[in-house]
Coordinates of C-alpha atoms (C1' of nucleotides) in Angstrom, one line a residue:
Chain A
X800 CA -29.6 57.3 -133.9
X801 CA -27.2 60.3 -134.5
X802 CA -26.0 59.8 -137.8
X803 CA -29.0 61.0 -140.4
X804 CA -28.8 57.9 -142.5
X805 CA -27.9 54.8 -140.3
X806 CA -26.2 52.4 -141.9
X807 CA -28.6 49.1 -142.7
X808 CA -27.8 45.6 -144.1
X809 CA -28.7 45.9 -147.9
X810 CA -32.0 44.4 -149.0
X811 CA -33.0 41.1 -149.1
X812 CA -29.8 40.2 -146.8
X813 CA -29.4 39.9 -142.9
X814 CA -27.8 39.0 -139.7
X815 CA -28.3 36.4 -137.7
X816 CA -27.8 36.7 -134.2
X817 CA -26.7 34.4 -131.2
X818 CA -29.3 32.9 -130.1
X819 CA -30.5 31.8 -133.9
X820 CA -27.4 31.0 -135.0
X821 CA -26.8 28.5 -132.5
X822 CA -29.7 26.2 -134.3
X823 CA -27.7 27.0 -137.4
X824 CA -24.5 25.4 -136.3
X825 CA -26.7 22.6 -134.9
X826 CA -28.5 22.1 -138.1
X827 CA -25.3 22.3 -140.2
X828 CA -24.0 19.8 -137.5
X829 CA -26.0 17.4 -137.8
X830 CA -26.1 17.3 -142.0
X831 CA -22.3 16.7 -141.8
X832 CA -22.8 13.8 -139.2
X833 CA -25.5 12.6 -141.6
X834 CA -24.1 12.8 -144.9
X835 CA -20.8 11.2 -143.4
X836 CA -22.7 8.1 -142.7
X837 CA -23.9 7.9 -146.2
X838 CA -20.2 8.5 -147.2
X839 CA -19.9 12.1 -147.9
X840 CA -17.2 14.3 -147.6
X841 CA -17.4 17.9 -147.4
X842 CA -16.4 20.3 -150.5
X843 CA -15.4 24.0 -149.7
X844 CA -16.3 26.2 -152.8
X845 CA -15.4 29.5 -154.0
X846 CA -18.3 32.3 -153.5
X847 CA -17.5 33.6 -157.3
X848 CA -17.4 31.5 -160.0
X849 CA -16.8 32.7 -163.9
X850 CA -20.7 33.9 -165.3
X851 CA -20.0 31.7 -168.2
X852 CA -20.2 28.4 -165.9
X853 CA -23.6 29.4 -164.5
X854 CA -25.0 30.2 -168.0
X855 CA -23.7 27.2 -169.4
X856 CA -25.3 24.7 -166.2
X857 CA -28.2 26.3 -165.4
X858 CA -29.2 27.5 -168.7
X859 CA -28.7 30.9 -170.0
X860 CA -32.5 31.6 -170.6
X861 CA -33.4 30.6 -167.2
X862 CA -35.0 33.6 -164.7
X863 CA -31.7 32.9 -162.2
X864 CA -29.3 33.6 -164.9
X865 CA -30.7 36.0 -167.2
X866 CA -31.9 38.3 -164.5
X867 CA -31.1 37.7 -161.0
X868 CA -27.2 37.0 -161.0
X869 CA -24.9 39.4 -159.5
X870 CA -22.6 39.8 -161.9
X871 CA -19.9 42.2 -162.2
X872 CA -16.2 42.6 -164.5
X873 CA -12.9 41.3 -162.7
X874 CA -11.2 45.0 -162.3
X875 CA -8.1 43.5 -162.9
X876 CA -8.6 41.1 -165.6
X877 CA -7.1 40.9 -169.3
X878 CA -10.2 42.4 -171.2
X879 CA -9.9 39.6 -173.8
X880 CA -10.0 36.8 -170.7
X881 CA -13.4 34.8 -171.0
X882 CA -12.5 35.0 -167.0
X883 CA -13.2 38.7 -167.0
X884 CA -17.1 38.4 -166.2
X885 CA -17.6 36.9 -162.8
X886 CA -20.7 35.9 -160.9
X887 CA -21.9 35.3 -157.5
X888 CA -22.9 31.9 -157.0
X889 CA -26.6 31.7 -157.4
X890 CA -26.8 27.9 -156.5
X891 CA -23.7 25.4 -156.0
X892 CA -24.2 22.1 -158.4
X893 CA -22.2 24.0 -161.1
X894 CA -19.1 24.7 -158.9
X895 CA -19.0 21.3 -157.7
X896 CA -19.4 19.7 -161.7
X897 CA -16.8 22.0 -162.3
X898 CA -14.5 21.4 -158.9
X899 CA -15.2 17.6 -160.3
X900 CA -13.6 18.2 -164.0
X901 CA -10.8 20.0 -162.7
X902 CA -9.8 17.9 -160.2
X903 CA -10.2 14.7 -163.0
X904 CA -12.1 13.0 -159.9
X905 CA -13.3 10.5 -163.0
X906 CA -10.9 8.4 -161.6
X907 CA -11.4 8.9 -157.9
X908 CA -12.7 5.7 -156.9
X909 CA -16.2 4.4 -156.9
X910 CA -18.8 7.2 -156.8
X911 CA -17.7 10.9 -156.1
X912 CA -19.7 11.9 -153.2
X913 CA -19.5 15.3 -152.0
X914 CA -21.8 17.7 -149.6
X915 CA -21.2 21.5 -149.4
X916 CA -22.7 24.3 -146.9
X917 CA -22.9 27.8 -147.4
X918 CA -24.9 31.4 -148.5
X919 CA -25.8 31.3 -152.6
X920 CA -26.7 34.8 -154.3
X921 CA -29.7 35.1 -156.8
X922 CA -31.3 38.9 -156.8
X923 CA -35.0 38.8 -156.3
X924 CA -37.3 41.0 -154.6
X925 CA -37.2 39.6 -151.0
X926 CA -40.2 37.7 -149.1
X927 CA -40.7 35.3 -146.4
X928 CA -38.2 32.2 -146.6
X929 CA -36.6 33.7 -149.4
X930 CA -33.4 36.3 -149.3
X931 CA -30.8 37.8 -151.6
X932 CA -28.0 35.9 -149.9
X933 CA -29.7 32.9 -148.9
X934 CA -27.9 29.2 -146.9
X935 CA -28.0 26.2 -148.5
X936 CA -26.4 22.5 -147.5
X937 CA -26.7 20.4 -150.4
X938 CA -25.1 17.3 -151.7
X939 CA -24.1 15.8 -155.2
X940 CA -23.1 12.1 -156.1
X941 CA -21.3 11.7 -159.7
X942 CA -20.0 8.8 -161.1
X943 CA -21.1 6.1 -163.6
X944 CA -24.2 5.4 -161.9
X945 CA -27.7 6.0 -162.7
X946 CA -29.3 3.4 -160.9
X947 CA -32.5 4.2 -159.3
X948 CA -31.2 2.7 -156.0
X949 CA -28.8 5.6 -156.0
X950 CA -31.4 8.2 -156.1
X951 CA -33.6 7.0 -153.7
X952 CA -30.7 6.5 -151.5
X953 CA -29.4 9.8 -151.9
X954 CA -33.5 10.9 -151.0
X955 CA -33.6 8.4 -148.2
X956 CA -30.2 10.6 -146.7
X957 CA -32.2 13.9 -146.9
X958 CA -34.8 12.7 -145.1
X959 CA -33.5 11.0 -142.8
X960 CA -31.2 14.3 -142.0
X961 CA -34.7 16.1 -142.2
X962 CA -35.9 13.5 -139.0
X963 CA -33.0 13.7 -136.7
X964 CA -33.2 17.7 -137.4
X965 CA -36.5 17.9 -135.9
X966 CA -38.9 17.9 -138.6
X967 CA -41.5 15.6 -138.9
X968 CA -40.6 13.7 -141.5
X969 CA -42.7 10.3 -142.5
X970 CA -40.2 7.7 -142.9
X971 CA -41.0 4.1 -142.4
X972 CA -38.5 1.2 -141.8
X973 CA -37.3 -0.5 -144.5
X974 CA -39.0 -3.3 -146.2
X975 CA -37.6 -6.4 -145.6
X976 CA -39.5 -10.1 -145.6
X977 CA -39.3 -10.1 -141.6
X978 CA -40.4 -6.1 -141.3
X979 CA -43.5 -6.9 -143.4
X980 CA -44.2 -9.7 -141.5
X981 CA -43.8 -7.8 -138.0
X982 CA -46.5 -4.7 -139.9
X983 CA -49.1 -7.9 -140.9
X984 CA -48.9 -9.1 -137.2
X985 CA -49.8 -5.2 -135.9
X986 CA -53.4 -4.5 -136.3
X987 CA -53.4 -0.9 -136.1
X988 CA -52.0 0.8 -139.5
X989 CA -50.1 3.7 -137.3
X990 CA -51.2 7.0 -139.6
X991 CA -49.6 10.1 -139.1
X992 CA -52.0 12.4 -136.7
X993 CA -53.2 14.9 -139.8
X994 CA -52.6 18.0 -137.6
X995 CA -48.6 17.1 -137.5
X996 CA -48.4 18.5 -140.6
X997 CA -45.3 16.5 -141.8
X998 CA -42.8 16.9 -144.6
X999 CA -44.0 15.9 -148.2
X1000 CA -42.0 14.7 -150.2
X1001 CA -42.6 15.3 -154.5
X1002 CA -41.1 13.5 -157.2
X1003 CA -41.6 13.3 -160.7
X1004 CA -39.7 12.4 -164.1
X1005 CA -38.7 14.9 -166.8
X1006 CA -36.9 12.9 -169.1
X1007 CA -34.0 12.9 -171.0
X1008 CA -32.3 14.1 -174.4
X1009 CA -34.6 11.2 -176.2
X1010 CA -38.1 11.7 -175.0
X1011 CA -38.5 15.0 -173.6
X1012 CA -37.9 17.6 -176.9
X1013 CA -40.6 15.4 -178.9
X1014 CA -43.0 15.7 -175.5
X1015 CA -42.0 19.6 -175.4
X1016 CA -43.6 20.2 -178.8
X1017 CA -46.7 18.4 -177.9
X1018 CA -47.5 20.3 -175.0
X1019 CA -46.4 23.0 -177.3
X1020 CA -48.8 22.3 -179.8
X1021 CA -51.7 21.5 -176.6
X1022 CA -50.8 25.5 -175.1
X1023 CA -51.3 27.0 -178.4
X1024 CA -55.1 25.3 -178.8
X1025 CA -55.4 27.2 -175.1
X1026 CA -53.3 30.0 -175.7
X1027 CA -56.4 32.2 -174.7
X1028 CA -57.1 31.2 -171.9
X1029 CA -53.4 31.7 -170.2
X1030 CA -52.1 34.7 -168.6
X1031 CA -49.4 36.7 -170.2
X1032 CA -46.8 35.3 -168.4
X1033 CA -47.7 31.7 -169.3
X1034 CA -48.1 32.9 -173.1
X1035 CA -44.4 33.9 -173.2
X1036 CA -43.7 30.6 -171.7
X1037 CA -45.2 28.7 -174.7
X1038 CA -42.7 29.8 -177.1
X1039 CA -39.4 30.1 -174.6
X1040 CA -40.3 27.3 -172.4
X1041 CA -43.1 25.5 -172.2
X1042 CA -42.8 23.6 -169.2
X1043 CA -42.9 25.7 -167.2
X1044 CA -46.3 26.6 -167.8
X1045 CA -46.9 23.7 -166.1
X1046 CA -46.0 24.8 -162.1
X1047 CA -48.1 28.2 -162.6
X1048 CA -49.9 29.2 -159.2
X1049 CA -52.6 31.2 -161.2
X1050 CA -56.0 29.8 -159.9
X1051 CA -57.4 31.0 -163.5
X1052 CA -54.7 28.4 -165.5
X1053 CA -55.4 25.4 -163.3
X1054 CA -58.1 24.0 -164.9
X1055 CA -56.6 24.4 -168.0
X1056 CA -53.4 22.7 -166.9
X1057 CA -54.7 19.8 -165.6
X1058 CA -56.1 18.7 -169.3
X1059 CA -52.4 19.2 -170.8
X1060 CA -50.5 16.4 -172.0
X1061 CA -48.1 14.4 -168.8
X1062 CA -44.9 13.8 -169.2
X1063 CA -45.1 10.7 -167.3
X1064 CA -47.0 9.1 -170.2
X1065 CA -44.7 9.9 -173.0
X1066 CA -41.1 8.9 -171.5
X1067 CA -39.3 7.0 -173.2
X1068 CA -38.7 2.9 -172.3
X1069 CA -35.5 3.6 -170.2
X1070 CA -36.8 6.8 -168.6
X1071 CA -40.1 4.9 -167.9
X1072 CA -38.8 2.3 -166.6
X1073 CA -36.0 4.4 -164.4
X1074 CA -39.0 6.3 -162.7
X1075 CA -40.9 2.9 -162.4
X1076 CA -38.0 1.5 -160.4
X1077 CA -37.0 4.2 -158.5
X1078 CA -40.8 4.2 -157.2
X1079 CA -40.3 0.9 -155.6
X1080 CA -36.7 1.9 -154.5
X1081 CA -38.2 4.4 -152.2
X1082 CA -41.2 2.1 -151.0
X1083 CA -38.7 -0.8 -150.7
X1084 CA -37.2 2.1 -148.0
X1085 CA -40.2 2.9 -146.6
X1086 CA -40.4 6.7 -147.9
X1087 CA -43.5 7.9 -148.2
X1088 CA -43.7 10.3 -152.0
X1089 CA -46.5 11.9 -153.8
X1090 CA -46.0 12.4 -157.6
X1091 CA -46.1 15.1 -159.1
X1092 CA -46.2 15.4 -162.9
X1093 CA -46.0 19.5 -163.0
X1094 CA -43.1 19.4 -160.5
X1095 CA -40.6 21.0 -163.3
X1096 CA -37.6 22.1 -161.8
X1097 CA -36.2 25.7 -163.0
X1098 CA -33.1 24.9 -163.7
X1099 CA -31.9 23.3 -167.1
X1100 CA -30.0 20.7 -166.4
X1101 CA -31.8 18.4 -164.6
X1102 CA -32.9 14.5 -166.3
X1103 CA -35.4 12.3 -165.0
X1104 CA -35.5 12.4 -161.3
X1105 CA -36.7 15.4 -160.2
X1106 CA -38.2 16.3 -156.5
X1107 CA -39.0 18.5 -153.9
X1108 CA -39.8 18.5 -150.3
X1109 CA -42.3 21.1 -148.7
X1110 CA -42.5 21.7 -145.5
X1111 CA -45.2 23.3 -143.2
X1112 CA -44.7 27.4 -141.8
X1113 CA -43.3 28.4 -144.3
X1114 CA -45.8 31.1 -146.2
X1115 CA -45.5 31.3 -150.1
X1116 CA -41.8 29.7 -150.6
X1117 CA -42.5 26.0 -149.2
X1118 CA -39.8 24.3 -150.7
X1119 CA -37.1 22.8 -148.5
X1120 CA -35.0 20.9 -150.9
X1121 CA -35.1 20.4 -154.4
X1122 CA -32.9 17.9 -156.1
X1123 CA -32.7 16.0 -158.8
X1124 CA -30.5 14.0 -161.5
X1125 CA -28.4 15.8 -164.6
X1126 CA -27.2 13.0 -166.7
X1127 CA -25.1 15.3 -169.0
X1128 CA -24.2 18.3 -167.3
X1129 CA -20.4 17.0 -166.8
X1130 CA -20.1 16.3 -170.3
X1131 CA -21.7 19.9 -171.3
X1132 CA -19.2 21.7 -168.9
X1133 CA -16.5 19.4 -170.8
X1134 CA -16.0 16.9 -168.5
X1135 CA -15.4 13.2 -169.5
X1136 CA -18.6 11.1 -171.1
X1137 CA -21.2 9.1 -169.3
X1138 CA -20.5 10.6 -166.0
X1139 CA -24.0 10.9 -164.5
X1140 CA -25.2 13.1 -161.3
X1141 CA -27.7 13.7 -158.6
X1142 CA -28.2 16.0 -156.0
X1143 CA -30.1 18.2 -154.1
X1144 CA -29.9 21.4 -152.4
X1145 CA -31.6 22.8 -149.0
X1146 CA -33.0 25.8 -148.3
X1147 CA -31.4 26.2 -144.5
X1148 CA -33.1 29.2 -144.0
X1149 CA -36.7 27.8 -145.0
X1150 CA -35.8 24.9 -142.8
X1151 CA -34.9 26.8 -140.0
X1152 CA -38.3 28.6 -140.3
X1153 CA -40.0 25.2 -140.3
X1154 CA -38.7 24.5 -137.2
X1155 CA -38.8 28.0 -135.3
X1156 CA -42.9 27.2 -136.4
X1157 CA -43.3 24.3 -134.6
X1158 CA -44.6 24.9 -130.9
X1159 CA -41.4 24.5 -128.5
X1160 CA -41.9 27.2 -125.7
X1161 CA -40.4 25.2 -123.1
X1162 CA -37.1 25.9 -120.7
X1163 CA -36.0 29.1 -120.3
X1164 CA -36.2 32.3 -123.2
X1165 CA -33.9 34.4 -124.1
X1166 CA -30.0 35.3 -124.0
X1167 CA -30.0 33.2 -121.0
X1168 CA -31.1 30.5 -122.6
X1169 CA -29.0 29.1 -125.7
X1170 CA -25.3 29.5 -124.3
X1171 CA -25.3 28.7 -120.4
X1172 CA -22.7 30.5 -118.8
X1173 CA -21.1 28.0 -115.5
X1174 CA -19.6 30.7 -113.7
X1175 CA -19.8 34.4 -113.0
X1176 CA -16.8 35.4 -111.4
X1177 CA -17.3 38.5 -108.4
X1178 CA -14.4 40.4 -107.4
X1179 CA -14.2 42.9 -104.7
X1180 CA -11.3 45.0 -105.3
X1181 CA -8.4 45.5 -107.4
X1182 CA -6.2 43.6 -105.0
X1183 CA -8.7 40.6 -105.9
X1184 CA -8.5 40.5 -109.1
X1185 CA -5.2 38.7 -110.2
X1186 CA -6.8 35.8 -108.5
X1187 CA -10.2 36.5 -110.1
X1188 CA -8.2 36.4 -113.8
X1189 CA -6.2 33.1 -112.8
X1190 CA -9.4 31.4 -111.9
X1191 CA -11.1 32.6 -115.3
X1192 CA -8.5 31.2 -117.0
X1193 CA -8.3 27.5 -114.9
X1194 CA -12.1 27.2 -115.6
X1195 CA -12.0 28.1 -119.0
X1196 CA -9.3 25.4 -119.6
X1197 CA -11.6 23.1 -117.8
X1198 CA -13.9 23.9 -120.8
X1199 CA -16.6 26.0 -118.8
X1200 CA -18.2 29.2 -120.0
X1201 CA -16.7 31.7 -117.5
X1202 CA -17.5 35.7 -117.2
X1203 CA -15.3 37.8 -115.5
X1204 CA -15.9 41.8 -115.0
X1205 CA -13.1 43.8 -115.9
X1206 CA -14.8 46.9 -114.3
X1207 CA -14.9 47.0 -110.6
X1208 CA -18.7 46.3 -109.0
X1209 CA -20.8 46.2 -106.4
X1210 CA -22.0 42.6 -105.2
X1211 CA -25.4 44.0 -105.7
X1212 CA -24.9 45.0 -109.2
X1213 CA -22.3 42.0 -109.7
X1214 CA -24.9 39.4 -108.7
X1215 CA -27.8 40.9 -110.7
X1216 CA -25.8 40.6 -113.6
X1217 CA -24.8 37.2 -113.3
X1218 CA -28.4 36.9 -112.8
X1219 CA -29.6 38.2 -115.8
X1220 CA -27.0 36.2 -117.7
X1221 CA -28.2 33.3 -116.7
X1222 CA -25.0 32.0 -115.0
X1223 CA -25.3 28.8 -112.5
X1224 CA -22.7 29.8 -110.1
X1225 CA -21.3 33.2 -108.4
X1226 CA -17.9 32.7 -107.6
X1227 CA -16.9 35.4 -104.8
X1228 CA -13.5 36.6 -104.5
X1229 CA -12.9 39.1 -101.6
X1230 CA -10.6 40.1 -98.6
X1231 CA -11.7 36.9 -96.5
X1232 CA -11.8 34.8 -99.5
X1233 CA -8.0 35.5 -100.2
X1234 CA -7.0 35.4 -96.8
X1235 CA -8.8 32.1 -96.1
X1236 CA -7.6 30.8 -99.0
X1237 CA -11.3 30.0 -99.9
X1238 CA -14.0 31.1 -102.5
X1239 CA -17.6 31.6 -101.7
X1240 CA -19.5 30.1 -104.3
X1241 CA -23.1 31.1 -104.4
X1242 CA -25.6 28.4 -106.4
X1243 CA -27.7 31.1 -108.3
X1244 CA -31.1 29.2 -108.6
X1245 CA -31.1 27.7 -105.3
X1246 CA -29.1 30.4 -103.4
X1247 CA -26.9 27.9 -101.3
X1248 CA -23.2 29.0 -100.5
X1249 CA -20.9 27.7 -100.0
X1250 CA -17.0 27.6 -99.4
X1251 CA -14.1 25.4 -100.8
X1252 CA -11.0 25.9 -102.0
X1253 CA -9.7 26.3 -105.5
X1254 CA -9.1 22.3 -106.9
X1255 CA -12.7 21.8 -105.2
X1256 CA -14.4 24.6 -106.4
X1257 CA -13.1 23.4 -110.3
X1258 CA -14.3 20.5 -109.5
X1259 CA -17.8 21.1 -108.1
X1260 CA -18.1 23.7 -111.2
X1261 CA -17.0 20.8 -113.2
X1262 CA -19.8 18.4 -112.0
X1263 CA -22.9 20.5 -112.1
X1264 CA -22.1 21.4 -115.4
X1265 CA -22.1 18.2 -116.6
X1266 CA -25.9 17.0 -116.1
Chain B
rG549 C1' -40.3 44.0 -162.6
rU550 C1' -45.9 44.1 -160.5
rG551 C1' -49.4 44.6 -156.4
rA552 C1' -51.0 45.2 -151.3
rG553 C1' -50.2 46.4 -146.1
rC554 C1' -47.2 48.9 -142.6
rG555 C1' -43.3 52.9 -140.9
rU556 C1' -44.0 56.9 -133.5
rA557 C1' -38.0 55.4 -127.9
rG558 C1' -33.4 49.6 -128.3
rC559 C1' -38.2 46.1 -128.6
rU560 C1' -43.8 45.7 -128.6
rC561 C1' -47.3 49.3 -129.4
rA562 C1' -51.1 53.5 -127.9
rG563 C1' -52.1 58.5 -129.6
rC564 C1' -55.2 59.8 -135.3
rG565 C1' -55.9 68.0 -136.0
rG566 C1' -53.9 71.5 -130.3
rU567 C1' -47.2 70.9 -130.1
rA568 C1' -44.8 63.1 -127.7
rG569 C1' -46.9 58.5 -124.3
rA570 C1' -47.1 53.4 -122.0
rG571 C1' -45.1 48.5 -121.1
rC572 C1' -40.6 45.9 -121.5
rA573 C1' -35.3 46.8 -121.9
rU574 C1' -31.0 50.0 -120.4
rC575 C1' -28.7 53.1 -116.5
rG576 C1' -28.9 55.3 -111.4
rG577 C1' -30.9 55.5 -106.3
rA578 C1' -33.6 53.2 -101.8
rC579 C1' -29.7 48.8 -100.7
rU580 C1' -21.4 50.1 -97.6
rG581 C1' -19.9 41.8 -98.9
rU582 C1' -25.3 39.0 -101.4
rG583 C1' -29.1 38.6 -107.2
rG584 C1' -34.4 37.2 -108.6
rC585 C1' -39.4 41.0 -105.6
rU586 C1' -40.8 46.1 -104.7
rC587 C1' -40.6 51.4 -104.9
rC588 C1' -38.4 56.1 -106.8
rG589 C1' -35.7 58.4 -110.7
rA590 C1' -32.9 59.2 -115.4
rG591 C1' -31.3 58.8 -120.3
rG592 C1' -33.1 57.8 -125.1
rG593 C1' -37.6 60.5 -130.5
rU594 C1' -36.0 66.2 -136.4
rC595 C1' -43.3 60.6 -134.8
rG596 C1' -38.9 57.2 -142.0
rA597 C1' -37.8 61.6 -145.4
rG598 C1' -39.6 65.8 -148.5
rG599 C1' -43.5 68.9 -150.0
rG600 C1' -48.7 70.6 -149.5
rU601 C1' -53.5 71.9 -146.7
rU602 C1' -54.3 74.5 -141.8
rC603 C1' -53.8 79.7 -137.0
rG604 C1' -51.7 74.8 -135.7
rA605 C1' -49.9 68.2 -138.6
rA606 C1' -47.3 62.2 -135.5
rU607 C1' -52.6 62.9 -137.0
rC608 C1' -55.4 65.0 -143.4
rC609 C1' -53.4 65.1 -148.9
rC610 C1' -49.3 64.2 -152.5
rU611 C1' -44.4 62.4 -153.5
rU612 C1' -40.4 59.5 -152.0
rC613 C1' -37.5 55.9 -149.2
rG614 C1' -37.6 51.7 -146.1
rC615 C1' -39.8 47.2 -144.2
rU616 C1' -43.2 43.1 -144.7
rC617 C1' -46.3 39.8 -147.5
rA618 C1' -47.8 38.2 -152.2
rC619 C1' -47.1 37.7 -157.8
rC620 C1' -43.0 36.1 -160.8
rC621 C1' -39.4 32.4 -159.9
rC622 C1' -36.9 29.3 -156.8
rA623 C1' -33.9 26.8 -151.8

RNA sequence: GUGAGCGUAGCUCAGCGGUAGAGCAUCGGACUGUGGCUCCGAGGGUCGAGGGUUCGAAUCCCUUCGCUCACCCCA
């Protein structure tokens, strides 16, 4: 603490740190090995996109565009160039309807399905599960299809990503004549134990350019009649957007909400009968949903299909994933006509939390405990250490974790190191070692020594590594 | 943008008017080629910052900054 005014990371952003980011690779591992099987392939997007793209997809009047965008002027830039105002991303679906245009991936094909990882940017104040530069994995399918199969396929990959990850996801097998006759034989319905606290997942349908402006203006109408008893905030929202009255937290409003008009019932035939039919897509897969008529998403784009997943530990911000279909967002951003899209996007960092919450004290804590290290290597004296830095080097080809000492210590010190690194073996290179020809290698956790010559020693390194 | 709680060593915290402490961690010693245990010792703080009250402030008051949680909104 010399300097008066330490540097710091700036609000609302941080660092993660070895042991944590090892779950992260593993998480992000695991999506790609998921999404693969579901025929996926991985698109790497710019951080920065022009502003004009976000306020275009997302919706200019929406709370992520108007206010939390950080936005700044392309130095360089020809001051006339619509280019000249960029923006961090605040959330990905645009880039990739945009990646999708300019690439004219209209003619890729079958459907376009693509899956992207990385940090997003949206300026709020900062709480749990929620940061300025936040992680998200998400995926998008576009194409000519709006079948309800799709969605609830494309929901059936996220959860199924969600089970191997670790979270306790209800997901049942899917519903075939023989696996309904195998459930009739069991007696015993096997419930979730209540106090696993599993995923839940949230759907809902918000309609599309036919049904849903006539259903705005009668809920419209409705929130005027109630105007008084809303909060402020919900007052504004009658005029500039009315839905999202719906989603307040407010204990005073709920009441009130709960007698508003549903969107459910006033969707048009094809949007009814989409959300009818993906309903028995996602039984006919065995995934559990609860619907949710005031599950509005924030975002403007999004038609019919809309969901969420919550997940437990998470404070406030339970949201894992939301996702949803946007039927005419390609065409908006002026891409060819009647390509459809769904997607969703996933909070990594609220999922990570989900699963740092669950009980799972067991092994060993600590920097010892994520990245193993096989070998610690002990030399004596200078005169040892060429043959201390050829080892290292042998071993580490053999694909073990290896630490060697570039500063000469004592054994005492040398072992109690390794020790506190958590390294399986002490390899001891000294005077008799060299002149034998033979390296003492010391078992850390047992303490058994012992002494074998270099092709030996890889190998015996080799094969307690590998349970 | 609004509200609440909290800021003392690297970490977790005690002290709450009399001039800075513990545990853990780090480093050294007891211990010259044998770690985990034990014992001894050391380093490390303008007690977040600024102002006020007081003979005296980490402690009380005000301001400010930071962190956390919540509202808003979303992943």
């Amino acid at each position: 603490m010399r300097n008066r005014r330490p540097f710091r990371a700036i609000k609302g952003v941080r660092d993660i740190l070895p042991p944590e980011s090892e779950q992260w690779n593993r998480v992000e591992q695991v999506a790609r090995e998921v999404f693969a099987t579901y025929g996926f392939g991985e698109i790497r997007l710019p951080i920065f996109e022009s502003t004009e793209l976000f306020a275009r997809s997302v919706g200019s009047e929406t709370d992520i565009v108007s206010k939390e965008m950080y936005t700044f002027a392309d130095a360089g830039a020809d001051e006339e160039s619509r280019e000249t105002q960029i923006s961090l991303r605040p959330e990905a679906t645009a880039s990739v309807c945009r990646a999708y245009i300019e690439h004219g991936m209209h003619t890729w094909p079958g459907d376009v399905k693509l899956y992207y990882i990385g940090p997003m940017f949206r300026r709020e104040r900062p709480q749990k599960g929620r940061y300025r530069q936040f992680y998200q994995i998400g995926a998008e399918v576009l194409g000519q299809s709006d079948t309800p199969g799709l969605d609830a396929e494309v929901i059936e990959m996220l959860l199924v990503f969600f089970r191997r990850v670790g979270l306790d996801t209800p997901l049942g097998e899917v519903r075939t004549k023989a696996a309904e006759d195998r459930r009739n034989d069991s007696s015993s319905a096997s419930a979730a134990p209540p106090h696993l606290r599993p995923v839940t997942l949230f759907i809902n349908s918000i309609g599309c350019p036919a049904c849903r402006p006539s259903y705005v203006e009668q809920l419209r109408n409705a929130l005027e009649t109630v105007r008084d008893q809303l909060g402020p905030d919900s007052q504004r929202r009658i005029q500039t957007n009315p839905l999202r009255v719906l989603d307040s937290k407010l204990d005073s409003e709920q009441a009130v909400i709960e007698t508003l008009p549903r969107i459910t019932d006033h969707l048009c035939a094809a949007c009814r009968e989409h959300y009818v039919r993906l309903q028995e897509q996602l039984e006919l897969r065995g995934i559990p949903f609860v619907e949710n008529w005031r599950l509005v998403r924030g975002l403007d784009y999004y038609t019919r299909t809309t969901f969420e997943v919550t997940a437990p530990g998470l404070g406030a911000q339970n949201a894992v994933c939301g996702g949803g279909r946007y039927d005419g967002l390609i065409e908006l951003l002026g891409g060819p006509r009647n390509v459809k899209g769904i997607g969703f996007a996933i909070g990594t960092d609220r999922l990570l939390l989900s699963l740092q919450d669950r009980a799972q004290p067991k092994g060993p804590s600590g920097k010892a405990a994520q990245a193993r290290l096989d070998a610690f290597l002990v030399w004596m004296g200078s005169a040892e250490y060429p043959a201390a830095v050829r080892l290292a080097r042998l071993l580490r080809a053999a694909g073990r974790r290896v630490e060697l000492p570039h500063d000469a210590l004592k054994l005492r010190r040398a072992l109690e190191l390794a020790d506190k690194l958590g390294a399986r073996f002490a390899v001891l290179i000294g005077e008799e070692e060299i002149a034998s020809g033979k390296f003492t290698v010391k078992h850390l956790s047992t303490g058994e020594q012992t002494q074998c010559v270099e092709a030996d020693l890889i190998r015996h390194i080799q094969a307690a590594a590998q349970n």
